Coordinates of C-alpha atoms in Angstrom, one line a residue:
Chain A
M1 CA -0.4 0.4 -0.5
A2 CA 3.1 2.3 1.1
A3 CA 3.7 2.4 -2.8
V4 CA 0.5 3.1 -3.9
V5 CA 0.1 6.3 -1.8
R6 CA 3.6 7.4 -2.6
T7 CA 3.3 11.2 -3.6
S8 CA 4.3 12.2 -7.0
G9 CA 3.9 16.0 -6.6
A10 CA 6.4 18.1 -5.1
A11 CA 10.2 17.4 -5.3
T12 CA 11.9 16.0 -2.2
S13 CA 14.4 18.7 -3.1
E14 CA 12.1 21.2 -2.7
L15 CA 10.6 20.7 0.5
K16 CA 12.0 22.2 3.5
K17 CA 14.5 20.0 5.6
K18 CA 14.2 20.5 9.1
S19 CA 14.4 18.0 11.2
L20 CA 11.0 18.2 14.3
V21 CA 9.0 21.0 13.0
P22 CA 6.9 18.1 10.7
Y23 CA 6.7 16.1 13.3
F24 CA 4.9 18.5 15.9
L25 CA 2.6 19.2 12.8
L26 CA 2.0 15.8 12.1
A27 CA 1.3 15.0 16.2
P28 CA -2.1 15.6 16.9
G29 CA -3.6 14.2 14.3
L30 CA -1.6 11.0 13.6
I31 CA -1.7 10.1 17.4
W32 CA -5.7 10.5 16.9
L33 CA -5.4 8.7 14.0
A34 CA -3.6 5.8 16.2
L35 CA -5.8 6.0 19.2
F36 CA -8.9 6.0 16.8
F37 CA -8.1 4.4 13.6
V38 CA -5.6 1.7 14.7
A39 CA -6.2 0.6 18.0
P40 CA -10.0 0.0 17.0
I41 CA -8.6 -2.4 13.9
I42 CA -6.2 -4.0 16.3
T43 CA -9.1 -4.8 18.7
L44 CA -11.4 -5.8 16.0
V45 CA -8.7 -8.2 15.1
S46 CA -8.2 -10.0 18.4
T47 CA -12.1 -9.8 19.3
A48 CA -12.5 -12.0 16.2
T49 CA -10.7 -14.9 17.4
K50 CA -12.1 -15.0 20.6
T51 CA -14.8 -17.1 22.4
P52 CA -18.3 -16.9 24.4
G53 CA -17.3 -17.0 28.1
V54 CA -18.9 -18.0 31.2
G55 CA -21.4 -14.7 31.9
I56 CA -23.5 -13.5 29.3
G57 CA -22.2 -11.4 26.8
E58 CA -18.4 -11.9 28.2
F59 CA -15.9 -13.2 25.4
V60 CA -12.5 -14.7 26.1
Q61 CA -9.7 -15.1 23.8
T62 CA -9.0 -18.7 22.8
Y63 CA -7.0 -17.6 19.4
R64 CA -10.1 -19.4 17.8
W65 CA -9.0 -18.7 14.1
A66 CA -11.9 -21.0 12.8
N67 CA -14.1 -18.1 13.5
Y68 CA -12.9 -17.0 10.3
L69 CA -13.9 -19.7 8.5
D70 CA -17.2 -20.1 10.5
A71 CA -18.1 -16.5 9.6
I72 CA -17.1 -16.7 6.2
T73 CA -18.9 -20.4 5.3
G74 CA -22.2 -18.7 6.9
S75 CA -22.3 -15.7 5.2
A76 CA -20.7 -16.0 1.9
A77 CA -24.3 -15.0 -0.1
Q78 CA -24.1 -12.1 1.5
F79 CA -20.9 -11.2 0.5
S80 CA -21.3 -12.1 -3.2
R81 CA -24.1 -10.5 -3.5
S82 CA -22.3 -7.2 -1.5
F83 CA -19.4 -7.4 -4.1
L84 CA -22.2 -8.2 -7.2
Y85 CA -24.4 -5.1 -6.3
A86 CA -21.5 -2.6 -5.5
T87 CA -19.8 -3.5 -9.2
I88 CA -23.0 -2.9 -10.7
A89 CA -23.9 0.7 -8.7
T90 CA -20.1 1.3 -9.2
L91 CA -20.7 0.9 -12.8
L92 CA -23.9 2.4 -13.2
A93 CA -22.9 5.2 -11.1
L94 CA -19.9 5.5 -13.8
A95 CA -22.0 5.7 -16.3
I96 CA -24.4 8.4 -15.3
A97 CA -20.9 10.7 -13.7
Y98 CA -18.9 10.5 -16.8
P99 CA -21.2 12.8 -19.1
L100 CA -22.5 14.3 -16.4
A101 CA -18.2 15.3 -15.1
Y102 CA -17.3 15.7 -18.9
G103 CA -20.3 18.2 -19.6
I104 CA -19.4 20.6 -16.4
A105 CA -16.0 20.3 -17.1
F106 CA -15.7 20.9 -21.2
K107 CA -19.5 22.5 -21.8
S108 CA -21.3 24.4 -19.2
G109 CA -19.2 28.1 -19.2
K110 CA -19.6 30.1 -16.6
Y111 CA -22.2 28.0 -15.1
K112 CA -19.3 25.5 -14.1
N113 CA -19.3 26.2 -10.4
I114 CA -23.2 26.3 -9.8
L115 CA -22.8 23.2 -11.9
L116 CA -20.4 21.7 -9.3
V117 CA -21.9 23.0 -6.2
L118 CA -25.4 21.1 -7.6
V119 CA -23.5 18.0 -7.4
V120 CA -22.7 18.1 -3.9
A121 CA -25.9 19.9 -3.1
P122 CA -27.9 16.6 -2.4
F123 CA -25.7 15.6 0.3
F124 CA -26.9 18.0 2.8
C125 CA -30.3 17.0 2.3
S126 CA -29.6 13.8 4.4
F127 CA -28.7 10.5 3.4
I128 CA -31.4 8.8 5.1
L129 CA -34.0 11.1 3.8
R130 CA -33.1 10.7 0.5
T131 CA -33.3 6.7 0.8
I132 CA -36.7 7.0 2.3
A133 CA -37.6 9.3 -0.9
W134 CA -36.6 6.9 -3.0
K135 CA -38.6 4.1 -1.6
Q136 CA -41.5 6.3 -1.4
I137 CA -40.7 7.4 -5.2
L138 CA -40.5 3.8 -6.5
G139 CA -43.5 2.4 -4.2
Q140 CA -46.7 1.6 -4.5
N141 CA -48.4 5.1 -3.9
G142 CA -45.8 7.0 -5.5
P143 CA -45.8 9.5 -8.5
L144 CA -43.4 7.5 -10.5
F145 CA -45.6 3.7 -9.7
R146 CA -48.7 5.8 -10.7
L147 CA -47.2 7.3 -13.7
L148 CA -45.8 4.1 -15.5
L149 CA -49.0 2.1 -14.2
D150 CA -50.5 4.7 -16.3
L151 CA -48.0 4.1 -19.3
H152 CA -48.4 0.2 -19.0
I153 CA -45.3 -0.3 -18.1
V154 CA -46.1 -1.7 -15.2
S155 CA -48.8 -3.7 -13.7
D156 CA -50.7 -3.4 -10.2
T157 CA -48.6 -6.6 -9.5
T158 CA -45.1 -5.2 -10.1
H159 CA -43.0 -4.4 -7.5
L160 CA -40.2 -2.0 -8.1
T161 CA -39.2 -1.4 -3.8
A162 CA -38.2 -4.2 -2.0
S163 CA -36.1 -5.8 -5.1
A164 CA -32.1 -5.8 -6.2
P165 CA -32.6 -3.2 -9.0
A166 CA -33.9 -0.9 -6.1
V167 CA -30.9 -1.3 -4.0
I168 CA -28.5 -1.0 -6.6
I169 CA -30.7 2.0 -7.9
G170 CA -30.0 3.4 -4.2
L171 CA -26.7 2.5 -4.3
A172 CA -25.6 4.2 -7.3
Y173 CA -27.4 7.5 -6.5
N174 CA -26.1 7.8 -3.0
F175 CA -22.3 7.5 -4.0
L176 CA -22.7 9.5 -7.2
P177 CA -21.2 13.0 -6.1
F178 CA -18.1 10.7 -5.0
M179 CA -17.7 9.3 -8.7
T180 CA -18.5 12.8 -10.1
L181 CA -15.9 15.1 -8.3
P182 CA -12.6 13.1 -9.1
L183 CA -13.9 12.3 -12.7
Y184 CA -14.6 16.4 -13.1
G185 CA -10.8 16.9 -11.3
S186 CA -9.2 15.0 -13.7
L187 CA -11.2 16.0 -17.0
E188 CA -11.0 19.4 -15.8
R189 CA -7.1 19.6 -15.9
I190 CA -6.8 17.8 -19.4
D191 CA -5.5 20.7 -21.9
P192 CA -7.8 21.7 -24.3
R193 CA -4.8 22.2 -26.7
V194 CA -4.1 18.4 -26.2
L195 CA -7.3 18.1 -27.7
E196 CA -6.8 20.0 -30.6
A197 CA -3.9 18.6 -31.6
S198 CA -5.7 15.3 -31.6
G199 CA -8.1 17.1 -34.3
D200 CA -5.2 18.1 -35.8
L201 CA -3.4 15.1 -36.6
Y202 CA -6.8 13.5 -38.1
A203 CA -8.3 11.8 -35.2
N204 CA -12.4 12.5 -35.4
A205 CA -14.1 13.3 -32.4
F206 CA -15.1 9.9 -31.2
T207 CA -11.1 8.6 -31.5
T208 CA -9.8 12.0 -29.6
F209 CA -12.6 10.9 -26.8
R210 CA -11.2 7.1 -27.3
K211 CA -7.2 8.1 -27.0
V212 CA -6.7 11.3 -25.7
T213 CA -9.7 11.8 -23.2
V214 CA -10.5 8.7 -21.8
P215 CA -6.8 7.7 -21.0
L216 CA -6.3 11.0 -19.4
S217 CA -9.1 11.1 -17.2
M218 CA -8.0 7.1 -16.1
P219 CA -7.2 8.9 -12.0
G220 CA -9.8 10.4 -11.9
V221 CA -12.1 7.1 -13.2
V222 CA -10.1 4.8 -10.5
A223 CA -10.5 7.4 -7.8
G224 CA -14.3 7.9 -8.5
T225 CA -14.9 4.0 -8.7
L226 CA -13.0 3.3 -5.4
L227 CA -14.9 6.2 -3.6
T228 CA -18.2 4.6 -5.0
F229 CA -17.0 0.8 -4.4
I230 CA -15.7 0.7 -1.4
P231 CA -18.9 2.7 0.8
A232 CA -21.2 0.6 -1.3
T233 CA -19.8 -2.7 -0.6
G234 CA -20.3 -2.1 3.2
D235 CA -23.3 -0.7 2.9
Y236 CA -26.6 -1.8 4.7
V237 CA -28.9 0.9 4.6
N238 CA -30.1 0.9 1.2
A239 CA -30.5 -2.9 1.1
E240 CA -32.7 -2.3 4.2
I241 CA -34.8 0.4 3.0
L242 CA -34.9 -0.5 -0.6
G243 CA -34.9 -4.3 -0.5
N244 CA -36.2 -7.4 1.4
P245 CA -34.8 -10.2 2.9
S246 CA -33.3 -12.0 0.1
T247 CA -31.2 -8.7 -0.7
K248 CA -29.3 -8.2 2.4
M249 CA -26.1 -7.4 2.4
I250 CA -22.7 -8.4 4.0
G251 CA -23.6 -4.9 5.9
N252 CA -26.6 -6.2 7.5
V253 CA -25.5 -9.0 8.8
I254 CA -22.4 -7.4 10.2
N255 CA -25.1 -5.0 11.9
A256 CA -27.4 -7.3 13.3
Q257 CA -24.1 -9.1 14.9
F258 CA -23.1 -6.1 16.5
L259 CA -26.1 -4.5 17.4
N260 CA -28.9 -7.0 18.1
T261 CA -27.4 -10.5 18.5
Q262 CA -24.5 -8.8 20.0
D263 CA -22.1 -12.1 18.9
Y264 CA -19.0 -9.6 18.6
P265 CA -16.4 -12.4 17.6
L266 CA -18.6 -13.3 15.1
A267 CA -19.2 -9.4 13.9
A268 CA -16.0 -8.4 14.1
S269 CA -14.3 -11.6 11.9
L270 CA -16.9 -11.1 9.1
S271 CA -15.8 -6.9 9.6
F272 CA -12.4 -8.0 9.0
I273 CA -12.8 -10.6 6.0
L274 CA -14.5 -8.0 4.5
M275 CA -12.1 -5.0 5.0
I276 CA -9.2 -7.6 3.7
I277 CA -10.9 -9.0 0.8
I278 CA -11.8 -5.1 -0.2
S279 CA -7.9 -3.8 0.3
V280 CA -7.2 -6.9 -2.4
L281 CA -9.4 -5.7 -4.8
V282 CA -8.3 -2.2 -4.5
M283 CA -4.9 -3.1 -4.8
I284 CA -5.5 -5.8 -7.8
Y285 CA -7.2 -2.7 -9.3
I286 CA -5.0 0.1 -8.8
R287 CA -1.9 -1.9 -10.2
K288 CA -4.2 -2.9 -13.3
A289 CA -4.9 0.8 -13.7
G290 CA -1.8 1.8 -13.5
T291 CA -2.5 4.9 -10.7
E292 CA -0.7 6.4 -8.1
E293 CA -2.0 9.5 -7.6
L294 CA -4.4 8.8 -4.6
V295 CA -3.9 11.1 -2.1
Chain B
M1 CA -35.8 14.4 -39.9
K2 CA -32.1 15.2 -40.6
T3 CA -31.9 18.5 -38.3
L4 CA -33.6 16.7 -35.5
T5 CA -30.8 14.0 -34.9
R6 CA -27.8 16.5 -35.9
W7 CA -29.4 18.7 -32.8
F8 CA -29.6 15.5 -30.7
S9 CA -25.9 14.9 -31.5
R10 CA -25.0 18.5 -30.8
N11 CA -27.1 18.7 -27.5
L12 CA -26.4 15.2 -26.6
I13 CA -24.2 15.9 -24.1
R14 CA -26.1 19.0 -22.5
I15 CA -29.6 16.2 -22.6
Y16 CA -27.4 14.0 -20.7
M17 CA -26.6 16.5 -18.0
V18 CA -30.6 17.5 -17.5
L19 CA -31.0 13.5 -16.8
G20 CA -28.1 13.2 -14.5
F21 CA -29.6 16.4 -12.6
T22 CA -33.0 14.7 -12.8
Y23 CA -31.5 12.2 -10.9
L24 CA -29.2 13.8 -8.6
F25 CA -32.3 15.8 -7.5
I26 CA -35.7 13.5 -8.0
P27 CA -35.4 12.6 -4.0
V28 CA -34.4 16.3 -2.9
A29 CA -37.0 17.6 -4.7
Y30 CA -39.7 14.7 -3.3
T31 CA -38.7 15.6 0.2
F32 CA -39.0 19.4 -0.3
V33 CA -42.8 18.6 -1.8
F34 CA -43.7 16.7 1.0
S35 CA -42.8 19.1 3.6
F36 CA -45.8 20.9 2.7
N37 CA -48.0 18.0 3.2
D38 CA -50.7 18.5 5.4
Y39 CA -50.2 14.6 7.2
I40 CA -51.6 12.8 9.6
K41 CA -49.4 10.4 11.5
S42 CA -47.1 9.2 8.6
N43 CA -46.3 11.1 5.9
L44 CA -46.9 9.0 2.9
V45 CA -49.9 10.1 0.8
W46 CA -50.2 13.3 -0.1
R47 CA -53.6 14.9 1.4
G48 CA -53.0 18.9 1.0
F49 CA -50.8 21.5 0.9
T50 CA -49.9 23.6 4.3
F51 CA -47.5 26.0 5.8
N52 CA -48.1 24.6 9.0
N53 CA -45.1 21.9 9.0
W54 CA -42.6 25.1 8.1
K55 CA -44.4 27.4 11.1
N56 CA -43.3 24.8 13.7
P57 CA -40.7 22.4 12.3
C58 CA -40.0 21.7 15.9
G59 CA -43.8 20.4 16.6
V60 CA -42.8 17.0 16.7
L61 CA -41.4 15.6 20.1
D62 CA -37.3 14.9 20.0
V63 CA -37.0 16.1 16.2
C64 CA -35.1 19.7 16.8
P65 CA -33.3 18.0 20.2
A66 CA -31.8 15.6 17.7
L67 CA -31.0 18.2 15.1
G68 CA -29.1 20.2 17.9
N69 CA -26.9 17.1 19.0
S70 CA -26.3 16.6 14.7
M71 CA -25.5 20.5 15.0
K72 CA -23.1 20.7 18.0
I73 CA -21.3 17.3 17.2
G74 CA -20.8 18.6 13.5
L75 CA -19.2 22.1 14.6
L76 CA -17.4 20.3 17.0
A77 CA -16.1 17.6 14.8
T78 CA -15.1 19.5 12.2
F79 CA -13.1 22.4 14.4
I80 CA -11.1 19.3 15.8
A81 CA -10.4 17.6 12.4
T82 CA -9.5 20.8 10.8
I83 CA -6.7 21.8 12.6
L84 CA -5.4 18.2 12.7
G85 CA -5.8 18.2 9.3
T86 CA -4.1 20.9 8.2
L87 CA -1.4 20.4 10.0
I88 CA -0.9 17.2 8.7
A89 CA -1.7 18.7 5.0
F90 CA 1.5 21.5 5.8
A91 CA 3.7 18.6 6.8
L92 CA 3.1 16.8 4.2
G93 CA 3.0 19.8 1.6
R94 CA 6.0 22.0 2.8
Y95 CA 8.6 19.6 4.5
A96 CA 10.7 16.9 3.9
F97 CA 10.4 13.9 6.9
K98 CA 10.9 10.2 7.4
G99 CA 7.8 8.2 7.8
R100 CA 6.2 10.3 5.0
A101 CA 4.7 7.2 3.2
V102 CA 3.7 5.7 6.6
T103 CA 1.8 8.9 7.2
N104 CA 0.2 8.7 3.7
T105 CA -0.6 5.0 4.2
L106 CA -2.6 6.1 8.0
I107 CA -4.3 9.1 6.0
F108 CA -5.4 6.8 3.0
L109 CA -6.6 4.0 5.0
P110 CA -9.5 5.2 6.9
M111 CA -11.0 6.7 3.5
A112 CA -10.6 3.2 2.2
S113 CA -12.4 1.4 5.0
P114 CA -15.8 0.9 4.8
E115 CA -17.6 3.3 7.1
L116 CA -19.2 -0.2 8.6
V117 CA -15.6 -1.5 10.0
L118 CA -15.0 2.0 11.2
G119 CA -17.7 2.1 13.3
A120 CA -17.4 -1.3 14.4
S121 CA -14.0 -1.6 15.4
L122 CA -14.6 1.9 17.5
L123 CA -17.3 -0.1 19.1
T124 CA -15.3 -2.8 20.2
I125 CA -12.1 -0.5 21.6
F126 CA -15.2 1.9 23.5
L127 CA -16.3 -1.6 24.7
N128 CA -13.3 -3.2 25.6
L129 CA -12.2 0.2 27.5
G130 CA -15.8 0.5 29.0
M131 CA -16.1 4.0 27.5
N132 CA -20.0 5.1 28.1
L133 CA -21.6 5.5 24.5
G134 CA -23.0 9.1 23.6
F135 CA -22.3 12.8 22.6
W136 CA -18.1 12.5 22.7
T137 CA -17.6 8.8 21.6
I138 CA -19.3 10.1 18.5
V139 CA -17.3 13.3 18.3
I140 CA -14.1 11.1 18.5
A141 CA -15.4 9.2 15.7
H142 CA -16.5 12.2 13.4
V143 CA -12.8 13.8 13.8
M144 CA -11.2 10.2 13.1
F145 CA -12.9 9.7 9.8
C146 CA -13.0 13.7 8.7
I147 CA -9.1 14.3 9.3
S148 CA -7.9 12.7 5.8
F149 CA -10.5 14.5 3.8
V150 CA -9.5 17.8 5.3
V151 CA -5.5 16.5 4.6
V152 CA -6.6 15.6 1.2
T153 CA -8.6 18.7 0.5
V154 CA -6.0 21.2 2.3
K155 CA -2.8 19.2 0.4
A156 CA -4.6 19.6 -2.8
R157 CA -4.5 23.6 -2.3
I158 CA -1.0 23.7 -0.9
A159 CA 0.4 21.8 -3.7
S160 CA -1.8 24.2 -7.0
L161 CA 0.4 27.3 -5.0
D162 CA 2.4 29.1 -6.9
P163 CA 6.2 28.7 -5.4
R164 CA 7.1 32.2 -6.8
L165 CA 4.5 33.9 -4.6
E166 CA 6.6 32.9 -1.6
Q167 CA 9.9 33.1 -3.1
A168 CA 8.8 36.9 -3.8
A169 CA 7.6 37.7 -0.4
M170 CA 11.1 36.5 1.0
D171 CA 12.9 38.3 -1.8
L172 CA 10.6 41.5 -0.3
Y173 CA 12.7 40.3 3.0
A174 CA 9.6 38.8 4.6
D175 CA 11.1 36.4 7.4
E176 CA 9.6 33.0 7.1
R177 CA 6.8 33.2 9.6
E178 CA 5.4 36.6 8.2
T179 CA 5.6 34.7 4.6
F180 CA 3.4 31.9 6.0
R181 CA 0.9 34.5 7.8
R182 CA 0.9 36.9 5.2
V183 CA 0.7 34.9 2.2
T184 CA 0.8 31.0 2.3
F185 CA -1.9 31.0 4.7
P186 CA -4.5 33.2 3.2
L187 CA -3.6 31.8 -0.3
V188 CA -4.5 28.5 1.3
A189 CA -7.5 29.5 3.6
P190 CA -10.2 29.1 0.9
G191 CA -8.8 25.4 0.5
I192 CA -9.2 25.0 4.4
A193 CA -12.5 26.6 4.8
G194 CA -13.5 23.9 1.5
A195 CA -12.5 21.2 3.7
A196 CA -14.3 22.2 6.6
L197 CA -17.6 22.4 4.9
L198 CA -16.8 18.9 3.6
A199 CA -16.2 17.7 7.0
F200 CA -19.2 19.3 8.5
S201 CA -21.2 17.7 5.8
L202 CA -19.9 14.4 6.3
S203 CA -20.5 15.0 10.1
F204 CA -23.7 15.8 9.6
D205 CA -25.0 13.2 7.0
D206 CA -23.2 10.5 9.2
F207 CA -25.3 7.4 9.7
I208 CA -23.4 4.1 9.9
I209 CA -20.4 5.5 12.5
T210 CA -23.1 7.3 14.4
N211 CA -25.2 4.3 14.6
F212 CA -22.8 2.4 16.2
N213 CA -21.3 4.5 18.7
S214 CA -24.1 6.7 20.2
G215 CA -25.3 4.8 23.0
T216 CA -28.5 6.9 23.6
T217 CA -27.8 9.5 22.0
I218 CA -30.0 10.7 19.0
T219 CA -28.6 12.6 16.0
F220 CA -30.6 13.8 13.0
P221 CA -29.6 10.9 10.9
L222 CA -30.7 8.4 13.5
Y223 CA -33.7 10.3 14.1
V224 CA -34.6 10.1 10.4
Y225 CA -33.9 5.9 10.7
T226 CA -35.5 5.7 13.8
H227 CA -38.6 7.0 12.7
A228 CA -39.1 5.8 9.2
E229 CA -41.0 2.4 10.4
R230 CA -43.4 4.3 12.0
G231 CA -43.8 6.8 9.7
L232 CA -41.8 9.9 9.7
P233 CA -43.0 13.4 10.9
A234 CA -42.7 16.2 7.6
Q235 CA -41.0 18.2 10.3
A236 CA -38.1 16.0 9.4
N237 CA -38.5 17.0 5.5
V238 CA -38.8 20.3 6.7
I239 CA -35.2 20.2 8.2
G240 CA -33.7 18.2 5.4
S241 CA -35.3 21.1 2.9
A242 CA -33.5 23.9 5.3
M243 CA -30.5 22.2 5.4
F244 CA -30.2 21.7 1.7
F245 CA -31.6 25.6 1.0
L246 CA -29.0 26.8 3.7
A247 CA -25.5 25.0 2.3
L248 CA -26.4 26.1 -1.2
L249 CA -26.5 29.8 0.9
I250 CA -23.4 29.7 2.4
V251 CA -21.5 28.0 -1.0
V252 CA -22.9 30.3 -3.1
A253 CA -22.4 33.1 -0.6
G254 CA -18.7 32.0 -0.1
Q255 CA -18.3 32.7 -4.1
I256 CA -19.7 35.5 -4.1
V257 CA -17.3 36.8 -1.4
G258 CA -14.3 35.0 -2.8
K259 CA -15.1 37.0 -6.3
K260 CA -14.9 40.2 -4.3
V261 CA -11.9 39.9 -2.5
K262 CA -10.4 39.0 -5.5
V263 CA -11.5 41.9 -7.6
G264 CA -10.3 44.3 -4.7
K265 CA -6.9 42.9 -4.7

């Protein structure tokens, strides 16, 4: 991971070399992260191999590594469903966000800043409220369903909510700004002269887009897809509100184990497995995509 | 027909943008419209137009205390995370030091971990330490996940600065401290403001991590989630819509002020 997050911006030679100042600047923030990010992850890992003790709700460390095996075999369906839904939602969000970001970067003139603000604006109207709004819009009493019913596209027995497509639409929707902003960032940085040069060399608009614009926007694609895929995989709110029992994702399982069943070792091993799978996928993906600028 | 096809291909991107923004704003518009619903008990079916919900946003039990908690937590977490994150961003953007790779990894990892894992692992450590869950555990959690976003935002701003501006200040006999105070910091300030706004919106809207570490404290997203089953009062829509317009107002005002400052110089 260290190689991945290596900064490629300012050359180190330009930076000031002072022995202690940077450490004073880093210390408060990094101590906070060490205490409330690193230490909790370590606790999580150590909880994962515990087994129930004598008292109710008490767990003792027995290094039972088989907990991981139990966790993965017990929830294999939810794991694969999470990755499937997150992948489809990420692709959907990319398909919606790319033209949006492209339009904002190249076709919006003086409205650029306003449009950018509008991309983030839905964030401020609570995420849960918006997901509930989707449920009601897609629901049988909702405006969309009524419209489709009048157009004879759906019948009374069709359900738009409580289904896998509803969960995926919700996921894609929730993380759309996370996809759009990095895409915009990398598209906006493209020098228009490069695109002109491509045209001068007899490339038509489509070839220019495919051979110049897309490769140059790859850092944005990588950042955007990661910022969508990672939270989408661990999400349980969309599956809870827009799904049904057969669309439960791994987040629903972990949440229920932690907060309802209170089987902390199982919940911890599930969380850790999720984190490991995501990290491995992310590393493979970054290697393949060949980008190093992430932070 | 031919002209129509040509119009379409010429405006394809614009049509697509309209569709994209429509998708983004459908739930917001729905929330706004239903904030005017003359509802009884649950705000599911349209029953008629009223201003009553807007006149009396705190008319429902618990909704305003929840909003108050979200505001307090959001402001406190933003304040702490912005300071800690900005310091790290300056260290990364301005100094050479050993341990840079470790620092970058430590900043990157929280952003690359699902919220569920962050929330769950914090809960395990709070339980192990026997800490009481509530207001302060939420603040701690929010600062933790906001720091990385602040670092990334401020660092990008520092990296985009023209180094010649600082050199010019030094050439004009400003010492290092004065250069920082009168040149570097004012130039980075918009980035810090942007980072603070981002941190506040992340904190204010967070549900998953908060839900793990809240104990009996209710924030606005928690309120909405727990009341969704029994039927949400329209007051929640009022607050959601009001926050949306307030945020737009702040951003637009910030842009206008930013332009004025630039012109003024």
